[in-house]
Amino acid sequence: MTSIDDFARGKLAELEARHLRRALIPTLREDGVHLLRNGRRLVSFSCNDYLNLSRDARVRAAAKAAIDAHGAGACASRLVTGDHPLLSELEARLAAFKGAEAACVFGSGYLANVGVISTLVGKADLVLLDELVHSSVWTGARLSGAKTEAFRHNDVGDARRLLRERRAAGVNCLIATDGVFSMDGDLAPVGALSALAREHGAWLLVDDAHAIGVIDGGRGTTAGHEVALQMGTLSKALGSYGGYVCASAAVIDFIKTRARTFVYSTGLPPASAAAAIEALRIVEAEPERVAKPLAHARLFTRLLNLPEAQSSVVPIVVGEPARAVALSKALEDDGFLVGAIRPPTVPPGTSRLRVTFTAEHGRDDIERLARCLRIRMRALAA
Ligand SMILES: *Cc1c(COP(=O)(O)O)cnc(C)c1O
């Protein structure tokens, strides 16, 4: 028998040897773009606060006012005593913004995917996932007990093949994809997947965690398409915390009655709801701000002759984990924070830098990053 500490130490040593151990590094954010880490001031190209709303004075004021009026926490599950009117206001705003009948807010995007998927499908059903879909979607599918198959990334033909071969194996069938892929920054073919779902009597879930506030005037990748389940997070471009799903009124009522991560978890704090409501208002009122993260990402991909950015996320795939970590460290020496992403977050052999762009990045910051990156990549190749 192994003691629990020896077990953990053994696992950590094994991960360390493969450059896969992860560490938390104390980091203070100074403004929308700068942060303090290891005693140094860095320009961050690794935050998901794409519109810099987490620090926006209006968003902070809304959160503070909600705390002063309603306290710090929701105090119970919403079905018990925690259903603050701010939460239904937020849901009404989200539904209107996403062009859906209704919405349900969860404690996080992760909890939304886990709760929604495991509530809507079960053992008798089939789930088809894009192979690069977010971890929370996989977790929901596994927890549901449904037969689960992955189709090749963004390959509608492969999804069609799986539907032809396997559709009869499920009473109901859910197709799930990210709208913007979190580690690749590319967009799902939402229109084609929507048509495919209709053709085969399947339901489509699109996870727009990185798309709300950024893509298509901020409405996301689902705008203009028929998508049964429009999922997303309040924690990235909206600068707050929490997750949501928008759907028909019947589906949302069912989710609110049965989704375990909703029923058995405390409601979102009033401050998070108030911050998200104000952030949504800003997204609708300030299209210039919404356009900036993508414009900045495109400036960067132009400077480096990379394929044109499709979202605010740009990957630079370098292969082995040690290379990604070395490159990230070198850029930190140059004054930038750019995250190194390794397995199991991405498939083996595709470790990468993940560069994210926000509205408040300056042109000079972006040009300097491109210059430093080119020099560092050349040094690493030599
Ligand atoms: C971040 C993310 C989530 C989880 O959202 P949280 O609110 O951070 O829990 C879900 N899906 C995708 C694609 C994400 O990038």
mmCIF file of C-alpha atoms and ligand atoms in Angstrom:
data_model
loop_
_atom_site.group_PDB
_atom_site.id
_atom_site.type_symbol
_atom_site.label_atom_id
_atom_site.label_comp_id
_atom_site.label_asym_id
_atom_site.label_seq_id
_atom_site.Cartn_x
_atom_site.Cartn_y
_atom_site.Cartn_z
ATOM 1 C CA MET A 1 0.000 0.000 0.000
ATOM 2 C CA THR A 2 1.172 3.529 -0.805
ATOM 3 C CA SER A 3 0.541 6.457 1.491
ATOM 4 C CA ILE A 4 -1.494 9.239 -0.060
ATOM 5 C CA ASP A 5 1.476 11.630 0.156
ATOM 6 C CA ASP A 6 3.833 9.162 -1.546
ATOM 7 C CA PHE A 7 1.209 8.632 -4.215
ATOM 8 C CA ALA A 8 0.950 12.381 -4.870
ATOM 9 C CA ARG A 9 4.737 12.915 -4.775
ATOM 10 C CA GLY A 10 5.272 10.045 -7.214
ATOM 11 C CA LYS A 11 2.733 11.478 -9.647
ATOM 12 C CA LEU A 12 4.255 14.957 -9.383
ATOM 13 C CA ALA A 13 7.798 13.659 -10.013
ATOM 14 C CA GLU A 14 6.604 11.826 -13.105
ATOM 15 C CA LEU A 15 4.891 14.971 -14.425
ATOM 16 C CA GLU A 16 7.918 17.107 -13.575
ATOM 17 C CA ALA A 17 10.152 14.804 -15.659
ATOM 18 C CA ARG A 18 7.825 15.296 -18.641
ATOM 19 C CA HIS A 19 7.671 19.104 -18.196
ATOM 20 C CA LEU A 20 3.971 18.743 -17.398
ATOM 21 C CA ARG A 21 3.916 19.876 -13.782
ATOM 22 C CA ARG A 22 1.958 23.066 -13.327
ATOM 23 C CA ALA A 23 2.465 25.814 -10.768
ATOM 24 C CA LEU A 24 0.480 28.757 -9.491
ATOM 25 C CA ILE A 25 2.456 31.998 -9.641
ATOM 26 C CA PRO A 26 1.252 34.974 -7.597
ATOM 27 C CA THR A 27 0.240 37.647 -10.090
ATOM 28 C CA LEU A 28 -1.307 41.055 -9.535
ATOM 29 C CA ARG A 29 -3.137 42.833 -12.293
ATOM 30 C CA GLU A 30 -2.303 46.495 -12.505
ATOM 31 C CA ASP A 31 -4.583 47.672 -15.300
ATOM 32 C CA GLY A 32 -6.208 46.135 -18.365
ATOM 33 C CA VAL A 33 -2.896 45.084 -19.887
ATOM 34 C CA HIS A 34 -0.119 45.121 -17.260
ATOM 35 C CA LEU A 35 0.533 42.799 -14.389
ATOM 36 C CA LEU A 36 3.119 42.259 -11.690
ATOM 37 C CA ARG A 37 4.798 38.876 -11.362
ATOM 38 C CA ASN A 38 8.112 37.802 -9.822
ATOM 39 C CA GLY A 39 8.801 41.445 -9.021
ATOM 40 C CA ARG A 40 8.449 42.534 -12.628
ATOM 41 C CA ARG A 41 5.902 44.465 -14.621
ATOM 42 C CA LEU A 42 4.773 42.463 -17.661
ATOM 43 C CA VAL A 43 2.481 43.123 -20.585
ATOM 44 C CA SER A 44 -0.036 40.311 -20.494
ATOM 45 C CA PHE A 45 -0.999 38.483 -23.655
ATOM 46 C CA SER A 46 -2.654 35.682 -21.744
ATOM 47 C CA CYS A 47 -5.820 37.073 -20.149
ATOM 48 C CA ASN A 48 -9.299 36.212 -21.408
ATOM 49 C CA ASP A 49 -10.582 39.630 -20.316
ATOM 50 C CA TYR A 50 -10.867 40.496 -24.016
ATOM 51 C CA LEU A 51 -12.738 43.770 -23.526
ATOM 52 C CA ASN A 52 -10.881 44.688 -20.311
ATOM 53 C CA LEU A 53 -14.258 44.953 -18.602
ATOM 54 C CA SER A 54 -13.178 43.241 -15.370
ATOM 55 C CA ARG A 55 -11.521 46.528 -14.421
ATOM 56 C CA ASP A 56 -13.885 48.920 -16.166
ATOM 57 C CA ALA A 57 -15.001 51.645 -13.738
ATOM 58 C CA ARG A 58 -18.685 51.180 -14.644
ATOM 59 C CA VAL A 59 -18.549 47.409 -14.159
ATOM 60 C CA ARG A 60 -16.755 47.771 -10.835
ATOM 61 C CA ALA A 61 -19.283 50.369 -9.665
ATOM 62 C CA ALA A 62 -22.177 48.041 -10.545
ATOM 63 C CA ALA A 63 -20.557 45.193 -8.608
ATOM 64 C CA LYS A 64 -19.863 47.391 -5.562
ATOM 65 C CA ALA A 65 -23.396 48.775 -5.515
ATOM 66 C CA ALA A 66 -24.775 45.221 -5.619
ATOM 67 C CA ILE A 67 -22.590 44.180 -2.690
ATOM 68 C CA ASP A 68 -23.658 47.193 -0.645
ATOM 69 C CA ALA A 69 -27.332 46.626 -1.398
ATOM 70 C CA HIS A 70 -27.501 42.822 -1.343
ATOM 71 C CA GLY A 71 -24.433 41.419 0.407
ATOM 72 C CA ALA A 72 -21.542 39.267 -0.750
ATOM 73 C CA GLY A 73 -23.253 35.948 -1.393
ATOM 74 C CA ALA A 74 -26.476 34.400 -2.657
ATOM 75 C CA CYS A 75 -26.851 32.370 0.576
ATOM 76 C CA ALA A 76 -28.547 29.286 -0.957
ATOM 77 C CA SER A 77 -29.433 27.455 -4.115
ATOM 78 C CA ARG A 78 -31.724 29.613 -6.206
ATOM 79 C CA LEU A 79 -34.554 27.129 -5.766
ATOM 80 C CA VAL A 80 -34.357 27.587 -1.992
ATOM 81 C CA THR A 81 -33.841 31.286 -1.107
ATOM 82 C CA GLY A 82 -31.087 32.393 -3.430
ATOM 83 C CA ASP A 83 -33.096 33.615 -6.393
ATOM 84 C CA HIS A 84 -32.144 37.249 -6.340
ATOM 85 C CA PRO A 85 -34.034 39.406 -8.895
ATOM 86 C CA LEU A 86 -30.648 40.421 -10.372
ATOM 87 C CA LEU A 87 -30.265 36.838 -11.609
ATOM 88 C CA SER A 88 -33.541 36.823 -13.516
ATOM 89 C CA GLU A 89 -32.692 40.256 -14.889
ATOM 90 C CA LEU A 90 -29.335 38.912 -16.094
ATOM 91 C CA GLU A 91 -31.033 35.888 -17.673
ATOM 92 C CA ALA A 92 -33.567 38.064 -19.485
ATOM 93 C CA ARG A 93 -30.740 40.243 -20.845
ATOM 94 C CA LEU A 94 -28.699 37.235 -21.957
ATOM 95 C CA ALA A 95 -31.681 35.644 -23.697
ATOM 96 C CA ALA A 96 -32.487 38.892 -25.524
ATOM 97 C CA PHE A 97 -28.837 39.389 -26.496
ATOM 98 C CA LYS A 98 -28.528 35.844 -27.842
ATOM 99 C CA GLY A 99 -31.926 35.847 -29.539
ATOM 100 C CA ALA A 100 -33.257 32.988 -27.413
ATOM 101 C CA GLU A 101 -36.490 32.566 -25.452
ATOM 102 C CA ALA A 102 -34.811 32.047 -22.104
ATOM 103 C CA ALA A 103 -31.520 31.625 -20.260
ATOM 104 C CA CYS A 104 -30.154 29.910 -17.179
ATOM 105 C CA VAL A 105 -27.137 31.184 -15.257
ATOM 106 C CA PHE A 106 -24.781 28.772 -13.470
ATOM 107 C CA GLY A 107 -21.908 29.136 -10.989
ATOM 108 C CA SER A 108 -19.406 28.849 -13.864
ATOM 109 C CA GLY A 109 -19.177 27.863 -17.509
ATOM 110 C CA TYR A 110 -17.736 24.519 -16.451
ATOM 111 C CA LEU A 111 -20.771 23.865 -14.250
ATOM 112 C CA ALA A 112 -23.101 24.952 -17.059
ATOM 113 C CA ASN A 113 -21.732 22.387 -19.519
ATOM 114 C CA VAL A 114 -21.621 19.602 -16.957
ATOM 115 C CA GLY A 115 -25.165 20.317 -15.759
ATOM 116 C CA VAL A 116 -26.807 20.950 -19.117
ATOM 117 C CA ILE A 117 -25.373 17.955 -20.976
ATOM 118 C CA SER A 118 -25.892 15.424 -18.190
ATOM 119 C CA THR A 119 -29.498 16.607 -17.780
ATOM 120 C CA LEU A 120 -30.490 16.445 -21.438
ATOM 121 C CA VAL A 121 -28.900 13.148 -22.485
ATOM 122 C CA GLY A 122 -28.418 9.774 -20.803
ATOM 123 C CA LYS A 123 -27.514 6.144 -21.404
ATOM 124 C CA ALA A 124 -29.988 5.677 -24.234
ATOM 125 C CA ASP A 125 -28.577 8.627 -26.176
ATOM 126 C CA LEU A 126 -25.664 9.537 -28.416
ATOM 127 C CA VAL A 127 -23.271 12.489 -28.061
ATOM 128 C CA LEU A 128 -20.998 13.592 -30.904
ATOM 129 C CA LEU A 129 -18.192 15.961 -29.953
ATOM 130 C CA ASP A 130 -15.586 17.865 -31.903
ATOM 131 C CA GLU A 131 -12.331 16.235 -30.769
ATOM 132 C CA LEU A 132 -10.983 19.588 -29.503
ATOM 133 C CA VAL A 133 -14.058 20.630 -27.549
ATOM 134 C CA HIS A 134 -13.492 22.067 -24.051
ATOM 135 C CA SER A 135 -12.838 19.765 -21.096
ATOM 136 C CA SER A 136 -16.158 20.732 -19.466
ATOM 137 C CA VAL A 137 -18.108 19.394 -22.468
ATOM 138 C CA TRP A 138 -16.253 16.071 -22.266
ATOM 139 C CA THR A 139 -16.970 15.928 -18.546
ATOM 140 C CA GLY A 140 -20.687 16.532 -19.133
ATOM 141 C CA ALA A 141 -20.814 13.867 -21.828
ATOM 142 C CA ARG A 142 -19.007 11.298 -19.661
ATOM 143 C CA LEU A 143 -21.177 12.035 -16.648
ATOM 144 C CA SER A 144 -24.330 11.646 -18.747
ATOM 145 C CA GLY A 145 -23.509 8.018 -19.535
ATOM 146 C CA ALA A 146 -24.457 8.599 -23.200
ATOM 147 C CA LYS A 147 -22.520 6.830 -25.945
ATOM 148 C CA THR A 148 -19.910 9.415 -26.890
ATOM 149 C CA GLU A 149 -17.965 9.735 -30.142
ATOM 150 C CA ALA A 150 -15.547 12.431 -31.274
ATOM 151 C CA PHE A 151 -15.438 13.722 -34.832
ATOM 152 C CA ARG A 152 -12.307 15.182 -36.398
ATOM 153 C CA HIS A 153 -11.783 18.827 -35.562
ATOM 154 C CA ASN A 154 -14.142 21.083 -37.564
ATOM 155 C CA ASP A 155 -14.780 18.229 -40.003
ATOM 156 C CA VAL A 156 -18.493 18.299 -40.845
ATOM 157 C CA GLY A 157 -18.022 15.341 -43.228
ATOM 158 C CA ASP A 158 -16.656 13.220 -40.406
ATOM 159 C CA ALA A 159 -19.564 14.255 -38.156
ATOM 160 C CA ARG A 160 -21.966 13.271 -40.976
ATOM 161 C CA ARG A 161 -20.246 9.884 -41.319
ATOM 162 C CA LEU A 162 -20.631 9.265 -37.568
ATOM 163 C CA LEU A 163 -24.297 10.264 -37.711
ATOM 164 C CA ARG A 164 -24.955 7.856 -40.589
ATOM 165 C CA GLU A 165 -23.182 5.029 -38.798
ATOM 166 C CA ARG A 166 -24.257 5.704 -35.226
ATOM 167 C CA ARG A 167 -27.395 7.867 -35.146
ATOM 168 C CA ALA A 168 -29.642 4.820 -34.652
ATOM 169 C CA ALA A 169 -27.656 3.908 -31.518
ATOM 170 C CA GLY A 170 -29.162 6.876 -29.672
ATOM 171 C CA VAL A 171 -32.769 7.771 -29.001
ATOM 172 C CA ASN A 172 -31.725 11.409 -28.823
ATOM 173 C CA CYS A 173 -28.504 12.804 -30.196
ATOM 174 C CA LEU A 174 -26.522 15.842 -29.067
ATOM 175 C CA ILE A 175 -23.792 17.408 -31.214
ATOM 176 C CA ALA A 176 -21.435 19.665 -29.266
ATOM 177 C CA THR A 177 -18.692 22.029 -30.362
ATOM 178 C CA ASP A 178 -16.863 25.123 -29.178
ATOM 179 C CA GLY A 179 -17.798 28.219 -31.198
ATOM 180 C CA VAL A 180 -14.259 29.604 -30.848
ATOM 181 C CA PHE A 181 -11.804 26.857 -29.899
ATOM 182 C CA SER A 182 -10.099 27.970 -26.725
ATOM 183 C CA MET A 183 -6.574 26.771 -27.544
ATOM 184 C CA ASP A 184 -6.670 27.168 -31.352
ATOM 185 C CA GLY A 185 -8.677 30.344 -31.827
ATOM 186 C CA ASP A 186 -10.427 28.996 -34.917
ATOM 187 C CA LEU A 187 -14.209 29.057 -35.444
ATOM 188 C CA ALA A 188 -16.538 26.087 -35.716
ATOM 189 C CA PRO A 189 -18.623 25.719 -38.910
ATOM 190 C CA VAL A 190 -21.756 26.516 -36.888
ATOM 191 C CA GLY A 191 -24.065 26.957 -39.907
ATOM 192 C CA ALA A 192 -23.087 23.589 -41.397
ATOM 193 C CA LEU A 193 -23.339 21.803 -38.048
ATOM 194 C CA SER A 194 -26.752 23.372 -37.481
ATOM 195 C CA ALA A 195 -27.969 22.084 -40.869
ATOM 196 C CA LEU A 196 -26.493 18.650 -40.138
ATOM 197 C CA ALA A 197 -28.229 18.513 -36.752
ATOM 198 C CA ARG A 198 -31.561 19.426 -38.349
ATOM 199 C CA GLU A 199 -31.101 16.799 -41.072
ATOM 200 C CA HIS A 200 -30.440 14.019 -38.553
ATOM 201 C CA GLY A 201 -32.858 15.089 -35.816
ATOM 202 C CA ALA A 202 -30.018 16.001 -33.458
ATOM 203 C CA TRP A 203 -29.634 18.866 -30.975
ATOM 204 C CA LEU A 204 -26.707 21.274 -31.306
ATOM 205 C CA LEU A 205 -24.790 22.773 -28.375
ATOM 206 C CA VAL A 206 -22.282 25.551 -29.135
ATOM 207 C CA ASP A 207 -19.900 26.636 -26.379
ATOM 208 C CA ASP A 208 -19.264 30.314 -27.075
ATOM 209 C CA ALA A 209 -17.083 30.994 -24.011
ATOM 210 C CA HIS A 210 -14.477 32.817 -26.156
ATOM 211 C CA ALA A 211 -16.958 34.266 -28.646
ATOM 212 C CA ILE A 212 -19.401 36.327 -26.584
ATOM 213 C CA GLY A 213 -18.205 39.932 -26.613
ATOM 214 C CA VAL A 214 -15.754 39.268 -29.457
ATOM 215 C CA ILE A 215 -17.287 37.607 -32.534
ATOM 216 C CA ASP A 216 -20.014 39.114 -34.738
ATOM 217 C CA GLY A 217 -20.555 42.322 -32.794
ATOM 218 C CA GLY A 218 -20.169 40.368 -29.570
ATOM 219 C CA ARG A 219 -23.177 38.115 -30.154
ATOM 220 C CA GLY A 220 -20.960 35.124 -30.842
ATOM 221 C CA THR A 221 -20.642 32.405 -33.452
ATOM 222 C CA THR A 222 -24.283 31.340 -33.126
ATOM 223 C CA ALA A 223 -25.741 34.638 -34.381
ATOM 224 C CA GLY A 224 -28.071 33.952 -37.301
ATOM 225 C CA HIS A 225 -27.998 30.165 -36.875
ATOM 226 C CA GLU A 226 -30.468 27.743 -35.374
ATOM 227 C CA VAL A 227 -28.691 26.419 -32.267
ATOM 228 C CA ALA A 228 -30.745 24.668 -29.578
ATOM 229 C CA LEU A 229 -28.231 25.287 -26.788
ATOM 230 C CA GLN A 230 -26.127 28.458 -26.808
ATOM 231 C CA MET A 231 -23.715 28.108 -23.933
ATOM 232 C CA GLY A 232 -21.104 30.565 -22.724
ATOM 233 C CA THR A 233 -19.367 32.195 -19.797
ATOM 234 C CA LEU A 234 -19.605 35.528 -18.006
ATOM 235 C CA SER A 235 -15.960 35.119 -16.978
ATOM 236 C CA LYS A 236 -14.061 36.053 -20.119
ATOM 237 C CA ALA A 237 -15.007 39.054 -22.287
ATOM 238 C CA LEU A 238 -17.769 40.014 -19.837
ATOM 239 C CA GLY A 239 -15.176 40.354 -17.081
ATOM 240 C CA SER A 240 -17.317 38.834 -14.326
ATOM 241 C CA TYR A 241 -17.888 35.257 -13.188
ATOM 242 C CA GLY A 242 -20.460 32.574 -13.940
ATOM 243 C CA GLY A 243 -21.759 30.529 -16.863
ATOM 244 C CA TYR A 244 -24.972 30.498 -18.868
ATOM 245 C CA VAL A 245 -27.007 28.593 -21.399
ATOM 246 C CA CYS A 246 -29.659 30.145 -23.669
ATOM 247 C CA ALA A 247 -32.397 27.936 -25.130
ATOM 248 C CA SER A 248 -36.158 27.639 -25.520
ATOM 249 C CA ALA A 249 -38.355 28.336 -22.485
ATOM 250 C CA ALA A 250 -39.236 24.652 -22.112
ATOM 251 C CA VAL A 251 -35.605 23.526 -22.162
ATOM 252 C CA ILE A 252 -34.576 26.200 -19.659
ATOM 253 C CA ASP A 253 -37.463 25.297 -17.313
ATOM 254 C CA PHE A 254 -36.394 21.653 -17.457
ATOM 255 C CA ILE A 255 -32.746 22.534 -16.794
ATOM 256 C CA LYS A 256 -33.721 24.695 -13.809
ATOM 257 C CA THR A 257 -35.748 21.827 -12.409
ATOM 258 C CA ARG A 258 -33.235 19.027 -12.960
ATOM 259 C CA ALA A 259 -29.640 20.123 -13.666
ATOM 260 C CA ARG A 260 -27.685 18.998 -10.627
ATOM 261 C CA THR A 261 -25.041 21.734 -10.886
ATOM 262 C CA PHE A 262 -27.901 24.256 -10.770
ATOM 263 C CA VAL A 263 -30.227 22.646 -8.224
ATOM 264 C CA TYR A 264 -27.556 21.657 -5.694
ATOM 265 C CA SER A 265 -25.226 24.643 -5.953
ATOM 266 C CA THR A 266 -25.490 28.130 -4.497
ATOM 267 C CA GLY A 267 -26.659 30.918 -6.804
ATOM 268 C CA LEU A 268 -24.252 33.382 -8.349
ATOM 269 C CA PRO A 269 -23.257 36.260 -5.989
ATOM 270 C CA PRO A 270 -25.214 39.483 -6.640
ATOM 271 C CA ALA A 271 -21.981 41.348 -7.508
ATOM 272 C CA SER A 272 -21.154 38.905 -10.303
ATOM 273 C CA ALA A 273 -24.653 39.230 -11.749
ATOM 274 C CA ALA A 274 -24.625 43.037 -11.567
ATOM 275 C CA ALA A 275 -21.172 43.195 -13.172
ATOM 276 C CA ALA A 276 -22.292 40.928 -16.031
ATOM 277 C CA ILE A 277 -25.450 42.988 -16.636
ATOM 278 C CA GLU A 278 -23.370 46.177 -16.914
ATOM 279 C CA ALA A 279 -20.819 44.403 -19.146
ATOM 280 C CA LEU A 280 -23.575 43.242 -21.502
ATOM 281 C CA ARG A 281 -24.876 46.805 -21.694
ATOM 282 C CA ILE A 282 -21.387 48.016 -22.645
ATOM 283 C CA VAL A 283 -20.983 45.299 -25.288
ATOM 284 C CA GLU A 284 -24.200 46.448 -26.949
ATOM 285 C CA ALA A 285 -23.408 50.160 -26.606
ATOM 286 C CA GLU A 286 -19.740 50.128 -27.709
ATOM 287 C CA PRO A 287 -19.187 48.254 -30.970
ATOM 288 C CA GLU A 288 -15.777 49.985 -31.389
ATOM 289 C CA ARG A 289 -14.531 48.300 -28.228
ATOM 290 C CA VAL A 290 -15.948 44.937 -29.316
ATOM 291 C CA ALA A 291 -14.120 45.143 -32.659
ATOM 292 C CA LYS A 292 -10.690 45.709 -31.105
ATOM 293 C CA PRO A 293 -9.545 42.292 -29.804
ATOM 294 C CA LEU A 294 -9.947 40.703 -33.241
ATOM 295 C CA ALA A 295 -8.329 43.703 -34.980
ATOM 296 C CA HIS A 296 -5.357 43.419 -32.603
ATOM 297 C CA ALA A 297 -5.045 39.672 -33.175
ATOM 298 C CA ARG A 298 -5.074 40.305 -36.932
ATOM 299 C CA LEU A 299 -2.353 42.938 -36.689
ATOM 300 C CA PHE A 300 -0.233 40.334 -34.875
ATOM 301 C CA THR A 301 -0.847 37.542 -37.392
ATOM 302 C CA ARG A 302 -0.035 39.979 -40.246
ATOM 303 C CA LEU A 303 3.236 40.996 -38.592
ATOM 304 C CA LEU A 304 4.308 37.356 -38.252
ATOM 305 C CA ASN A 305 2.882 36.079 -41.560
ATOM 306 C CA LEU A 306 0.642 33.664 -39.680
ATOM 307 C CA PRO A 307 -2.784 32.586 -40.994
ATOM 308 C CA GLU A 308 -5.218 35.442 -40.326
ATOM 309 C CA ALA A 309 -6.631 35.386 -36.799
ATOM 310 C CA GLN A 310 -10.303 34.393 -36.582
ATOM 311 C CA SER A 311 -10.732 35.356 -32.934
ATOM 312 C CA SER A 312 -8.833 36.998 -30.084
ATOM 313 C CA VAL A 313 -6.868 33.754 -29.525
ATOM 314 C CA VAL A 314 -3.763 33.016 -31.626
ATOM 315 C CA PRO A 315 -1.836 29.758 -31.118
ATOM 316 C CA ILE A 316 1.840 29.347 -31.940
ATOM 317 C CA VAL A 317 2.370 25.609 -32.007
ATOM 318 C CA VAL A 318 5.953 24.574 -31.195
ATOM 319 C CA GLY A 319 5.592 20.829 -30.512
ATOM 320 C CA GLU A 320 7.203 19.576 -27.317
ATOM 321 C CA PRO A 321 6.238 20.906 -23.860
ATOM 322 C CA ALA A 322 9.844 21.907 -22.987
ATOM 323 C CA ARG A 323 10.020 24.170 -26.057
ATOM 324 C CA ALA A 324 6.767 25.897 -25.207
ATOM 325 C CA VAL A 325 7.900 26.465 -21.625
ATOM 326 C CA ALA A 326 11.324 27.759 -22.749
ATOM 327 C CA LEU A 327 9.733 30.176 -25.195
ATOM 328 C CA SER A 328 7.276 31.432 -22.598
ATOM 329 C CA LYS A 329 10.172 31.993 -20.123
ATOM 330 C CA ALA A 330 12.205 33.838 -22.758
ATOM 331 C CA LEU A 331 9.265 36.129 -23.502
ATOM 332 C CA GLU A 332 8.871 36.782 -19.793
ATOM 333 C CA ASP A 333 12.494 38.011 -19.814
ATOM 334 C CA ASP A 334 11.422 40.343 -22.622
ATOM 335 C CA GLY A 335 8.597 41.689 -20.449
ATOM 336 C CA PHE A 336 5.611 39.683 -21.727
ATOM 337 C CA LEU A 337 3.328 37.126 -20.196
ATOM 338 C CA VAL A 338 2.347 34.566 -22.818
ATOM 339 C CA GLY A 339 1.044 31.244 -21.560
ATOM 340 C CA ALA A 340 2.650 27.918 -22.520
ATOM 341 C CA ILE A 341 -0.092 25.348 -23.119
ATOM 342 C CA ARG A 342 0.795 21.668 -22.799
ATOM 343 C CA PRO A 343 -0.978 18.287 -22.775
ATOM 344 C CA PRO A 344 -3.496 17.282 -21.638
ATOM 345 C CA THR A 345 -4.954 20.722 -22.434
ATOM 346 C CA VAL A 346 -3.815 20.197 -26.049
ATOM 347 C CA PRO A 347 -2.967 16.937 -27.882
ATOM 348 C CA PRO A 348 0.570 15.510 -27.440
ATOM 349 C CA GLY A 349 3.084 17.039 -29.855
ATOM 350 C CA THR A 350 1.124 20.308 -30.159
ATOM 351 C CA SER A 351 2.369 22.250 -27.149
ATOM 352 C CA ARG A 352 2.106 25.904 -27.917
ATOM 353 C CA LEU A 353 2.118 29.496 -26.887
ATOM 354 C CA ARG A 354 -1.405 30.822 -26.601
ATOM 355 C CA VAL A 355 -1.483 34.544 -27.334
ATOM 356 C CA THR A 356 -4.649 36.455 -26.475
ATOM 357 C CA PHE A 357 -5.512 40.012 -27.441
ATOM 358 C CA THR A 358 -7.622 42.569 -25.643
ATOM 359 C CA ALA A 359 -9.184 45.900 -26.536
ATOM 360 C CA GLU A 360 -6.622 47.922 -24.572
ATOM 361 C CA HIS A 361 -3.423 46.455 -26.007
ATOM 362 C CA GLY A 362 -1.382 49.187 -27.702
ATOM 363 C CA ARG A 363 -0.079 48.893 -31.242
ATOM 364 C CA ASP A 364 3.471 49.259 -29.896
ATOM 365 C CA ASP A 365 2.986 46.366 -27.437
ATOM 366 C CA ILE A 366 1.809 44.123 -30.252
ATOM 367 C CA GLU A 367 4.658 45.118 -32.573
ATOM 368 C CA ARG A 368 7.246 44.582 -29.860
ATOM 369 C CA LEU A 369 5.810 41.156 -28.991
ATOM 370 C CA ALA A 370 5.949 40.108 -32.644
ATOM 371 C CA ARG A 371 9.573 41.311 -32.888
ATOM 372 C CA CYS A 372 10.685 39.542 -29.690
ATOM 373 C CA LEU A 373 8.857 36.377 -30.617
ATOM 374 C CA ARG A 374 10.543 36.212 -34.006
ATOM 375 C CA ILE A 375 13.990 36.575 -32.390
ATOM 376 C CA ARG A 376 13.242 34.028 -29.652
ATOM 377 C CA MET A 377 11.851 31.457 -32.107
ATOM 378 C CA ARG A 378 14.936 31.815 -34.277
ATOM 379 C CA ALA A 379 17.207 31.314 -31.228
ATOM 380 C CA LEU A 380 15.260 28.218 -30.218
ATOM 381 C CA ALA A 381 15.479 26.742 -33.705
ATOM 382 C CA ALA A 382 19.270 27.308 -33.871
HETATM 383 C C1 LIG B 1 -13.275 28.833 -20.093
HETATM 384 C C2 LIG B 1 -14.133 27.890 -20.821
HETATM 385 C C3 LIG B 1 -15.191 27.232 -20.188
HETATM 386 C C4 LIG B 1 -15.419 27.320 -18.713
HETATM 387 O O1 LIG B 1 -15.935 28.545 -18.338
HETATM 388 P P1 LIG B 1 -15.685 29.062 -16.844
HETATM 389 O O2 LIG B 1 -16.719 30.096 -16.644
HETATM 390 O O3 LIG B 1 -14.290 29.590 -16.802
HETATM 391 O O4 LIG B 1 -15.869 27.866 -15.948
HETATM 392 C C5 LIG B 1 -16.020 26.451 -20.952
HETATM 393 N N1 LIG B 1 -15.809 26.292 -22.269
HETATM 394 C C6 LIG B 1 -14.793 26.891 -22.904
HETATM 395 C C7 LIG B 1 -14.621 26.696 -24.369
HETATM 396 C C8 LIG B 1 -13.908 27.686 -22.201
HETATM 397 O O5 LIG B 1 -12.877 28.245 -22.810
#
